[in-house]
mmCIF file with all atom_site columns, C-alpha atoms in Angstrom:
data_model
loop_
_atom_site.group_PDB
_atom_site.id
_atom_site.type_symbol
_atom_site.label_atom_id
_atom_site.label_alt_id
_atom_site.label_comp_id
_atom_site.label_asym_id
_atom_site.label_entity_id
_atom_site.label_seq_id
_atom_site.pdbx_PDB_ins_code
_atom_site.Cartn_x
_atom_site.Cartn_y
_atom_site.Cartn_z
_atom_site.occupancy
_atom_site.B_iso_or_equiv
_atom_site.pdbx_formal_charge
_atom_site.auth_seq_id
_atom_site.auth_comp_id
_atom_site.auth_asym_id
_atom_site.auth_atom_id
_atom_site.pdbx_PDB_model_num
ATOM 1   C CA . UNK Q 1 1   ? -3.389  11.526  4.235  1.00 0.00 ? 20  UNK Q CA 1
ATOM 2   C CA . UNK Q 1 2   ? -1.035  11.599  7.227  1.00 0.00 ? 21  UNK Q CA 1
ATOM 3   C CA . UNK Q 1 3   ? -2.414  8.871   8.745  1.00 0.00 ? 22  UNK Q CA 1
ATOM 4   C CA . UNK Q 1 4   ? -3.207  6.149   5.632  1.00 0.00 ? 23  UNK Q CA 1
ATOM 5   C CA . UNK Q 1 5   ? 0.679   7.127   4.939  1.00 0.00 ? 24  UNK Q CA 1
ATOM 6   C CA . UNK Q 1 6   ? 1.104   5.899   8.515  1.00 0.00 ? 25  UNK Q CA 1
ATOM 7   C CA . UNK Q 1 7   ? -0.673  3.046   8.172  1.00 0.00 ? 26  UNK Q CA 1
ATOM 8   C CA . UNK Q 1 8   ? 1.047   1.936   4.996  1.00 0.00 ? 27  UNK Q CA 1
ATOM 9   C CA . UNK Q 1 9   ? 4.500   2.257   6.123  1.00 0.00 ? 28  UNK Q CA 1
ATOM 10  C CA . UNK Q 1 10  ? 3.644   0.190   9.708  1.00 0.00 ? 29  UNK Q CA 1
ATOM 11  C CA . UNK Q 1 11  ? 2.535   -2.374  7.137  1.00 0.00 ? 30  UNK Q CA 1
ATOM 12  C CA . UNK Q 1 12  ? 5.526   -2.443  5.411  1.00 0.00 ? 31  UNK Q CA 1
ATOM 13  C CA . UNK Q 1 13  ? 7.808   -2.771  8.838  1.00 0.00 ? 32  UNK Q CA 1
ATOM 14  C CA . UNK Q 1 14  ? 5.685   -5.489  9.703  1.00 0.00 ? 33  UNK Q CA 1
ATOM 15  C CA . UNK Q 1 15  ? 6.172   -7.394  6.919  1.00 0.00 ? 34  UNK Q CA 1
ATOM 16  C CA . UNK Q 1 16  ? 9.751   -6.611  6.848  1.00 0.00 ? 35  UNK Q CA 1
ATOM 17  C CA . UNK Q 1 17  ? 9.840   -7.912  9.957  1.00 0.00 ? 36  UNK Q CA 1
ATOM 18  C CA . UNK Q 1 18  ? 7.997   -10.932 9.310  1.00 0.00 ? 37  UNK Q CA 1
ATOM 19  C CA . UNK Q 1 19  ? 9.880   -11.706 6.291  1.00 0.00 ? 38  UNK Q CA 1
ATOM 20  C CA . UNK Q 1 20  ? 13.139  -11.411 8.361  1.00 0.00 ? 39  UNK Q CA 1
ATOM 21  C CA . UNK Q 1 21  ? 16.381  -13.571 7.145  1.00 0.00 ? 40  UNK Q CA 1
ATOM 22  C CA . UNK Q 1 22  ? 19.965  -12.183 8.651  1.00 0.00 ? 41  UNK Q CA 1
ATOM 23  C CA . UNK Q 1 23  ? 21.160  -14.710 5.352  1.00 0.00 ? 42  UNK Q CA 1
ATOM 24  C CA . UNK Q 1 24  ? 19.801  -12.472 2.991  1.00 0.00 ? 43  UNK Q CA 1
ATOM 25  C CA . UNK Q 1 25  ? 20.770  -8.547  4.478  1.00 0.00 ? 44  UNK Q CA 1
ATOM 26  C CA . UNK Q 1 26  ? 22.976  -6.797  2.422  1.00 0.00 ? 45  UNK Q CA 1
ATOM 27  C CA . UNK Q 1 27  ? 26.247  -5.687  3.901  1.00 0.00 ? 46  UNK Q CA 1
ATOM 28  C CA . UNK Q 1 28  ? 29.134  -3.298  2.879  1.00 0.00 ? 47  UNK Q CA 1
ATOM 29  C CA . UNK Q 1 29  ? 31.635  -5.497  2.635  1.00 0.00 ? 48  UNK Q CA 1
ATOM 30  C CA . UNK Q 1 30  ? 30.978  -9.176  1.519  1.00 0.00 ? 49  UNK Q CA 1
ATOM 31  C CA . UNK Q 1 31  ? 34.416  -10.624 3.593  1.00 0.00 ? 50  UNK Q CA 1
ATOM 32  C CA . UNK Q 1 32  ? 32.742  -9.169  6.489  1.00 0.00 ? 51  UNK Q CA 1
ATOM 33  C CA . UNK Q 1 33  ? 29.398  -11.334 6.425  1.00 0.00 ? 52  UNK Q CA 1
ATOM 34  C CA . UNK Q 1 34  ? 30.876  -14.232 8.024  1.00 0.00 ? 53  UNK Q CA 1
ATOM 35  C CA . UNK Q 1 35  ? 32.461  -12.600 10.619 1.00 0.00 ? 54  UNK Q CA 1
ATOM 36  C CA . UNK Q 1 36  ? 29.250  -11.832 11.356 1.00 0.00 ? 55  UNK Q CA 1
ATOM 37  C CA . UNK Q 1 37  ? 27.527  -14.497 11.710 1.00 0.00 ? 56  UNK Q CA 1
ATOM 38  C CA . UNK Q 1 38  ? 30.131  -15.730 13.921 1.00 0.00 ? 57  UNK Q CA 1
ATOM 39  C CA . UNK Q 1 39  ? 29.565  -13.147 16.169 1.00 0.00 ? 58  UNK Q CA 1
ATOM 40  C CA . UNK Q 1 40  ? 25.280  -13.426 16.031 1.00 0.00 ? 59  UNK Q CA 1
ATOM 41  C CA . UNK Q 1 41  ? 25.393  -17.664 16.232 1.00 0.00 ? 60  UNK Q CA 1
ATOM 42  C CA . UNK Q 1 42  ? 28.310  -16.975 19.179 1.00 0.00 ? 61  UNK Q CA 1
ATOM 43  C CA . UNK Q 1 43  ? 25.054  -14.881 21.280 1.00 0.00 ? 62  UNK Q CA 1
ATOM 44  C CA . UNK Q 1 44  ? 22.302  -16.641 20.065 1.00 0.00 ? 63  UNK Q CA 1
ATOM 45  C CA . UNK Q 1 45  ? 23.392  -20.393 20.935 1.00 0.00 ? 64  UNK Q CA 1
ATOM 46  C CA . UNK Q 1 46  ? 25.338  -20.869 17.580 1.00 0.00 ? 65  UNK Q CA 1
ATOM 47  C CA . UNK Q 1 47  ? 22.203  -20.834 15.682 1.00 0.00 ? 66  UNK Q CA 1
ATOM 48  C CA . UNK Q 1 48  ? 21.246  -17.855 12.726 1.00 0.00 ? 67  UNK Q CA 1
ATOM 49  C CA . UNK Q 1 49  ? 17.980  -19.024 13.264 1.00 0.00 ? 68  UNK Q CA 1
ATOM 50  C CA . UNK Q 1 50  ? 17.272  -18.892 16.487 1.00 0.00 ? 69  UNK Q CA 1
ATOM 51  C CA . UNK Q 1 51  ? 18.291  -15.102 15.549 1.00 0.00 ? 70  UNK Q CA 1
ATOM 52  C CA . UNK Q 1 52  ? 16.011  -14.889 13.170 1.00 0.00 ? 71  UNK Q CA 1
ATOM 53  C CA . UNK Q 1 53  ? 13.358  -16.159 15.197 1.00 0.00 ? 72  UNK Q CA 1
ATOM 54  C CA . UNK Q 1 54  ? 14.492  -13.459 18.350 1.00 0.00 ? 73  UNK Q CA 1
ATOM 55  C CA . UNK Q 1 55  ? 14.047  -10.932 15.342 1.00 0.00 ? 74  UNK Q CA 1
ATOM 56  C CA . UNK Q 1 56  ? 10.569  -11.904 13.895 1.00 0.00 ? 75  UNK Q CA 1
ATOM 57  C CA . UNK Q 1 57  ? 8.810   -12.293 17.523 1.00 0.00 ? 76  UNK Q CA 1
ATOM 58  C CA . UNK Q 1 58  ? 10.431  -10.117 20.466 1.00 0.00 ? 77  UNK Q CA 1
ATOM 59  C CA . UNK Q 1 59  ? 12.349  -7.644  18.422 1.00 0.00 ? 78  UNK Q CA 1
ATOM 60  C CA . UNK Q 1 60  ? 9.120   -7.159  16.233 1.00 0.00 ? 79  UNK Q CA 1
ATOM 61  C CA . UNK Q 1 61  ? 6.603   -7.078  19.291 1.00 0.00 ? 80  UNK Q CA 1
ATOM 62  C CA . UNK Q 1 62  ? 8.491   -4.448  20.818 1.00 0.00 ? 81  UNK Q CA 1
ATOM 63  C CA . UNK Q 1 63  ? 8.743   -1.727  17.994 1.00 0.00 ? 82  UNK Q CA 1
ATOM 64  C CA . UNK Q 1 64  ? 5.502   -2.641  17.001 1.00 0.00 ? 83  UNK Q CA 1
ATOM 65  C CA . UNK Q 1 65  ? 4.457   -1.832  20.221 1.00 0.00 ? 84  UNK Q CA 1
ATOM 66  C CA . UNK Q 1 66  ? 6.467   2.072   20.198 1.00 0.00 ? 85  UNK Q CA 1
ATOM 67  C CA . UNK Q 1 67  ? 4.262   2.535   17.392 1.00 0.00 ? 86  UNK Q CA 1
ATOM 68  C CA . UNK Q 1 68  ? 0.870   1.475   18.486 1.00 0.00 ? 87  UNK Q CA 1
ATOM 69  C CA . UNK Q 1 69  ? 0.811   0.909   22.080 1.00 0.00 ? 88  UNK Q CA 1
ATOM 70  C CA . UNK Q 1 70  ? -0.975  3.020   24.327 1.00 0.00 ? 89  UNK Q CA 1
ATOM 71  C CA . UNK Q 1 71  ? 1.325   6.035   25.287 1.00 0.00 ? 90  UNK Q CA 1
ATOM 72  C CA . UNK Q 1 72  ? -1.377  7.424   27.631 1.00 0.00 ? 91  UNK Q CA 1
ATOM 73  C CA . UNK Q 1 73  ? -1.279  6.582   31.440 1.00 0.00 ? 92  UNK Q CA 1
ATOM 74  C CA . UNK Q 1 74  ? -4.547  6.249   31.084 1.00 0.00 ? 93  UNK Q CA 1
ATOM 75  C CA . UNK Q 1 75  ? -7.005  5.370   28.157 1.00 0.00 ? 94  UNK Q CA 1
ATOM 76  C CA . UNK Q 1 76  ? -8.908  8.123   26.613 1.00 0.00 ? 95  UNK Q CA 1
ATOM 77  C CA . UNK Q 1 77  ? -12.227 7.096   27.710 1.00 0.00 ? 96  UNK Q CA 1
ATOM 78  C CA . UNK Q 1 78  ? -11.259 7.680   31.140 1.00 0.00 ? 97  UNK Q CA 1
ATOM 79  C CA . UNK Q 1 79  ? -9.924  10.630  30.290 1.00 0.00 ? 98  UNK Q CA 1
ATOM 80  C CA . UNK Q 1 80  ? -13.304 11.780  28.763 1.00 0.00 ? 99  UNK Q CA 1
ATOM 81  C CA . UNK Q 1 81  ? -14.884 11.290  31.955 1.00 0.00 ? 100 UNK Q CA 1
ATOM 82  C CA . UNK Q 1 82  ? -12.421 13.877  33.821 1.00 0.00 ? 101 UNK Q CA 1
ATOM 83  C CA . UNK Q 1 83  ? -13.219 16.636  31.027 1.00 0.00 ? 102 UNK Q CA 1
ATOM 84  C CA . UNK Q 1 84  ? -16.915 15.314  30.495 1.00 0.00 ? 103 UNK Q CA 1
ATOM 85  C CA . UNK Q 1 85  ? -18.807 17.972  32.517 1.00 0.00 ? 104 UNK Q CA 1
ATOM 86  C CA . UNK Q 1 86  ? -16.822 20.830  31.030 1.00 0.00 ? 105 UNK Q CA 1
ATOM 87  C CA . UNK Q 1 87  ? -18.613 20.585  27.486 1.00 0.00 ? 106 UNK Q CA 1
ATOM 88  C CA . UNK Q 1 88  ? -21.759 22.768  28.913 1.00 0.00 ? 107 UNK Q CA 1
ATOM 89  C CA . UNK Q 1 89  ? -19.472 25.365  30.730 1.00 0.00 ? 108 UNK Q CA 1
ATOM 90  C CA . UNK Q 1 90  ? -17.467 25.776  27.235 1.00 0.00 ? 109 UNK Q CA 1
ATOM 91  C CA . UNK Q 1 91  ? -20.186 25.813  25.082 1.00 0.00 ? 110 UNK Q CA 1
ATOM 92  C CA . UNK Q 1 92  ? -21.342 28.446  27.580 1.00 0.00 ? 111 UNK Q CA 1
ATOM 93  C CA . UNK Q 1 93  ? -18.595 30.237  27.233 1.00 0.00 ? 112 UNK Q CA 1
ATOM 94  C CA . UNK Q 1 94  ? -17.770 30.123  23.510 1.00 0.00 ? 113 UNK Q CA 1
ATOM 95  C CA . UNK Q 1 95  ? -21.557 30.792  22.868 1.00 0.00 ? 114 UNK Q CA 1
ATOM 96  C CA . UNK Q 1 96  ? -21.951 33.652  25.036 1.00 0.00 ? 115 UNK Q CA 1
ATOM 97  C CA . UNK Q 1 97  ? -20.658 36.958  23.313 1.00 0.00 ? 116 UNK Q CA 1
ATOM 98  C CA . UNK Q 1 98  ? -22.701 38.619  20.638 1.00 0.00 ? 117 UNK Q CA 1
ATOM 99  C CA . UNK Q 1 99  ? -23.713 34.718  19.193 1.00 0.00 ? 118 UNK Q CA 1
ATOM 100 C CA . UNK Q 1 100 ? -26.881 35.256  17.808 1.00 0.00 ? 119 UNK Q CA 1
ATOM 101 C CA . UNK Q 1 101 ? -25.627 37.524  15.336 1.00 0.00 ? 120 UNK Q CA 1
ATOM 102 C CA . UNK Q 1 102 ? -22.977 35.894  13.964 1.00 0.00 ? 121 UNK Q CA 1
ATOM 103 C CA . UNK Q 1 103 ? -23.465 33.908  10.485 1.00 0.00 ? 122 UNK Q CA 1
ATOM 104 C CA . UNK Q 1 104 ? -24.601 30.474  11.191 1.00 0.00 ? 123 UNK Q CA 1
ATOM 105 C CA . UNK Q 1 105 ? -21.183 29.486  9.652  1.00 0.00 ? 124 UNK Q CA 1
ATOM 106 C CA . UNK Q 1 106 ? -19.597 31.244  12.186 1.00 0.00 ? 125 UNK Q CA 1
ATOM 107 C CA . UNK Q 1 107 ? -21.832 29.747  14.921 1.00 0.00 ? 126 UNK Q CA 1
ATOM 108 C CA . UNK Q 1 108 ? -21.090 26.348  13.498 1.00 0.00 ? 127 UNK Q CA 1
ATOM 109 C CA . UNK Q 1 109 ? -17.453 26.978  13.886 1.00 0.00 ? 128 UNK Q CA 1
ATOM 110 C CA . UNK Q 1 110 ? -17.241 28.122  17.343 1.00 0.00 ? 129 UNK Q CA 1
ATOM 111 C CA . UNK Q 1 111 ? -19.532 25.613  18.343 1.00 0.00 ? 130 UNK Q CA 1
ATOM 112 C CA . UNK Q 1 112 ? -17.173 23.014  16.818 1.00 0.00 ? 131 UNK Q CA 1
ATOM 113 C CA . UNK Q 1 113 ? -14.361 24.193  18.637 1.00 0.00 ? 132 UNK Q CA 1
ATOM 114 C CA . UNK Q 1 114 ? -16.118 24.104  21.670 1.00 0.00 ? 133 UNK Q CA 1
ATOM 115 C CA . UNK Q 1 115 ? -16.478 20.735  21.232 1.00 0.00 ? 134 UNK Q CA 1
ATOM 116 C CA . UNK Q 1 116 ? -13.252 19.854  19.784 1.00 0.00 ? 135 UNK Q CA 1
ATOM 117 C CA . UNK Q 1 117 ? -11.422 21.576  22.913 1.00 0.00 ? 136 UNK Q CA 1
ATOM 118 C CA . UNK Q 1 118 ? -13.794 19.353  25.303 1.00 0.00 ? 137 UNK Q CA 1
ATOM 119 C CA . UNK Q 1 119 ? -13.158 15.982  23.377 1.00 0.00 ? 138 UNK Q CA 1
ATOM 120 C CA . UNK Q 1 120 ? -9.472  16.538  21.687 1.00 0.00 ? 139 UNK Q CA 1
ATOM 121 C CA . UNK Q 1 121 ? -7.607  19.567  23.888 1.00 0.00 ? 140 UNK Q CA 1
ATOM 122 C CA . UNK Q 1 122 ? -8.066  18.912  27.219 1.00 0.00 ? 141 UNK Q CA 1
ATOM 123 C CA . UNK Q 1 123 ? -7.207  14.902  27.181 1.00 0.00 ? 142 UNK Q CA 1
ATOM 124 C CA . UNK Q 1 124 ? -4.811  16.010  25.515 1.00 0.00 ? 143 UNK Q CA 1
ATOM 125 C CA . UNK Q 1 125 ? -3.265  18.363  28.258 1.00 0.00 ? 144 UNK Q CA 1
ATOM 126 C CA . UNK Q 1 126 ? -4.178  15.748  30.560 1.00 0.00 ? 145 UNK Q CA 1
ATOM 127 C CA . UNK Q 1 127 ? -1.775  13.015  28.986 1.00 0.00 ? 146 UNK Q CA 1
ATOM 128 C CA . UNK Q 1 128 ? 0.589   15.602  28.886 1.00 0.00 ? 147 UNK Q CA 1
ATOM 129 C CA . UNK Q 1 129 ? 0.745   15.951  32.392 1.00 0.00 ? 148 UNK Q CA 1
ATOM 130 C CA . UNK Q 1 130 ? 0.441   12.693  33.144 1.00 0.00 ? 149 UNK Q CA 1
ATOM 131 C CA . UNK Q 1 131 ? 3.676   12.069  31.206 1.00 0.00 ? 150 UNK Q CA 1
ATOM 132 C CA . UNK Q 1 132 ? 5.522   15.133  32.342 1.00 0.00 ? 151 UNK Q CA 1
ATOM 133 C CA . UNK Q 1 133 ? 4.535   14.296  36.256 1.00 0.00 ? 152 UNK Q CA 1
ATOM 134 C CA . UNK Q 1 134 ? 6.226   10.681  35.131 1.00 0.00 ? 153 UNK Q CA 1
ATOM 135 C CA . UNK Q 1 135 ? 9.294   12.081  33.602 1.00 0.00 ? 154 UNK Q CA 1
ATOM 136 C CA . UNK Q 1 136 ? 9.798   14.688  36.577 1.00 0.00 ? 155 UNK Q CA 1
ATOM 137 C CA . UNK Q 1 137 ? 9.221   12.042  39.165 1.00 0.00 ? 156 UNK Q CA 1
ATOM 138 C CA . UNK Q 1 138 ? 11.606  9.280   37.202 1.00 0.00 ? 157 UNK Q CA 1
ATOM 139 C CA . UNK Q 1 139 ? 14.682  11.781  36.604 1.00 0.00 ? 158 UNK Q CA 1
ATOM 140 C CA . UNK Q 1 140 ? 14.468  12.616  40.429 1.00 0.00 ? 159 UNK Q CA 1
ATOM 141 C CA . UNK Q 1 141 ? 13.805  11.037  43.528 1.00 0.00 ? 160 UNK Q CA 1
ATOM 142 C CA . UNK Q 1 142 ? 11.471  13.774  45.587 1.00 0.00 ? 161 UNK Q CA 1
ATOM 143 C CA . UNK Q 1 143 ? 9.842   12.453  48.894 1.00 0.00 ? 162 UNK Q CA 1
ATOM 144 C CA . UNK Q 1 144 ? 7.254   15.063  50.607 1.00 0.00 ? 163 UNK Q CA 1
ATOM 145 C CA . UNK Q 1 145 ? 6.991   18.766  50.311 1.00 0.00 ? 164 UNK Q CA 1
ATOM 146 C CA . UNK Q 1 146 ? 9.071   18.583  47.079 1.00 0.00 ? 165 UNK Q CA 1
ATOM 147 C CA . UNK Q 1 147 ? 6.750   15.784  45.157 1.00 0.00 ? 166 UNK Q CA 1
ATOM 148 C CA . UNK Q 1 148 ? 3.945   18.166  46.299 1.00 0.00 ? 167 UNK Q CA 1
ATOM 149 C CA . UNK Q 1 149 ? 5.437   20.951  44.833 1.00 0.00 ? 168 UNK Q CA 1
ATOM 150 C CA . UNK Q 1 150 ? 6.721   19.436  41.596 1.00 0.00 ? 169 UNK Q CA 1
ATOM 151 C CA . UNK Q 1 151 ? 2.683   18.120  41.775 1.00 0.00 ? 170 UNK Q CA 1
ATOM 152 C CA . UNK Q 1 152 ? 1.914   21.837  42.013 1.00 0.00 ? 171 UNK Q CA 1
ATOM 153 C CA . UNK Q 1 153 ? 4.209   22.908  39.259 1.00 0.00 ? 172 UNK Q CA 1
ATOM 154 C CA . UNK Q 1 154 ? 2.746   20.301  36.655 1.00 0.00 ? 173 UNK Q CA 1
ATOM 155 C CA . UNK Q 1 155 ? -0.572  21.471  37.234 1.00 0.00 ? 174 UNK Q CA 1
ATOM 156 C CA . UNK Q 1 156 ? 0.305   24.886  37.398 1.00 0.00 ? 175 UNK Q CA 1
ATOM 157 C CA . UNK Q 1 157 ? 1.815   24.468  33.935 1.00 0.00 ? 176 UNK Q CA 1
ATOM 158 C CA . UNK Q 1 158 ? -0.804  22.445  32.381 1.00 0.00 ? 177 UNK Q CA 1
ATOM 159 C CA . UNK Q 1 159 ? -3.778  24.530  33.465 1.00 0.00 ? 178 UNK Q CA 1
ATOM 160 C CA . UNK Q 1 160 ? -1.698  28.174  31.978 1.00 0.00 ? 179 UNK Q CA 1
ATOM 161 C CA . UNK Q 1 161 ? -1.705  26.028  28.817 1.00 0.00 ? 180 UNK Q CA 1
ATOM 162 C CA . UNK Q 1 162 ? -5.041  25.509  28.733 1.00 0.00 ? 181 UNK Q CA 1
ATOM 163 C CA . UNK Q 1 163 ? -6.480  28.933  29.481 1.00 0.00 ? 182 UNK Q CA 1
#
């Protein structure tokens, strides 16, 4: 549901986008539309369509890119291969405690959750980090000791989320 509702209204932007004309918007007041234009042809080489055409190609590309571009640091396949060898230690583990006489339903489940932690969680966790690592390291300027610490502390944190 969620994500065909996605997909329909990123449809809709991008033909809204595509069918872009500043002539055509609506504004509040009408005596204020040419003041308007003045002001878009005075940055855009006195020319509404050269506006129009900045709107339809970069301005598009770029929000179409905050909503499908890859967000990741790195793609998800090679995030698989970081997590790959902990499927058989967490089916292990999940597997492990009184399993054989539990209803095959409930085998099923936990089994499925194994594997959904493998697969979904722990990339998951991993972009996380990633990003918060990138976000720690943009908003301050650490050299040494203290980007080995904040290192530390972003592991630290991701790993007590994922036990």
């Amino acid at each position: 549901f969620f994500g065909r509702t996605f997909a329909d209204r990123l449809a809709k932007l991008q033909e809204a986008f595509d069918s872009f004309d500043v002539r055509s918007t609506a504004v509040s007041v009408e005596s204020d539309r040419r003041a308007i234009f003045e002001s878009i042809e005075e940055l855009f080489d006195g020319s509404l369509d050269n506006f129009n055409k900045y709107v339809r190609t970069t301005l598009k590309a770029a929000t179409m890119d905050c909503f499908t571009g890859q967000k990741a640091m790195l793609p998800y396949r090679a995030m698989l291969w970081g997590v790959w060898s902990y499927l058989p230690y967490r089916l292990s583990f999940v597997t492990h405690v009184n399993f054989p006489n539990r209803p095959r339903l409930c085998q099923g489940l936990t089994c499925f959750f194994g594997v959904t932690d493998v697969l979904c969680g722990k990339p998951l966790l991993n972009a996380a980090s990633m990003e918060l690592r990138r976000r720690v390291a943009s908003s301050t300027r650490q050299a040494g000791a203290w980007a080995v610490f904040a290192d530390l502390g972003v592991a630290f944190l991701v790993t007590a989320m994922a036990t």
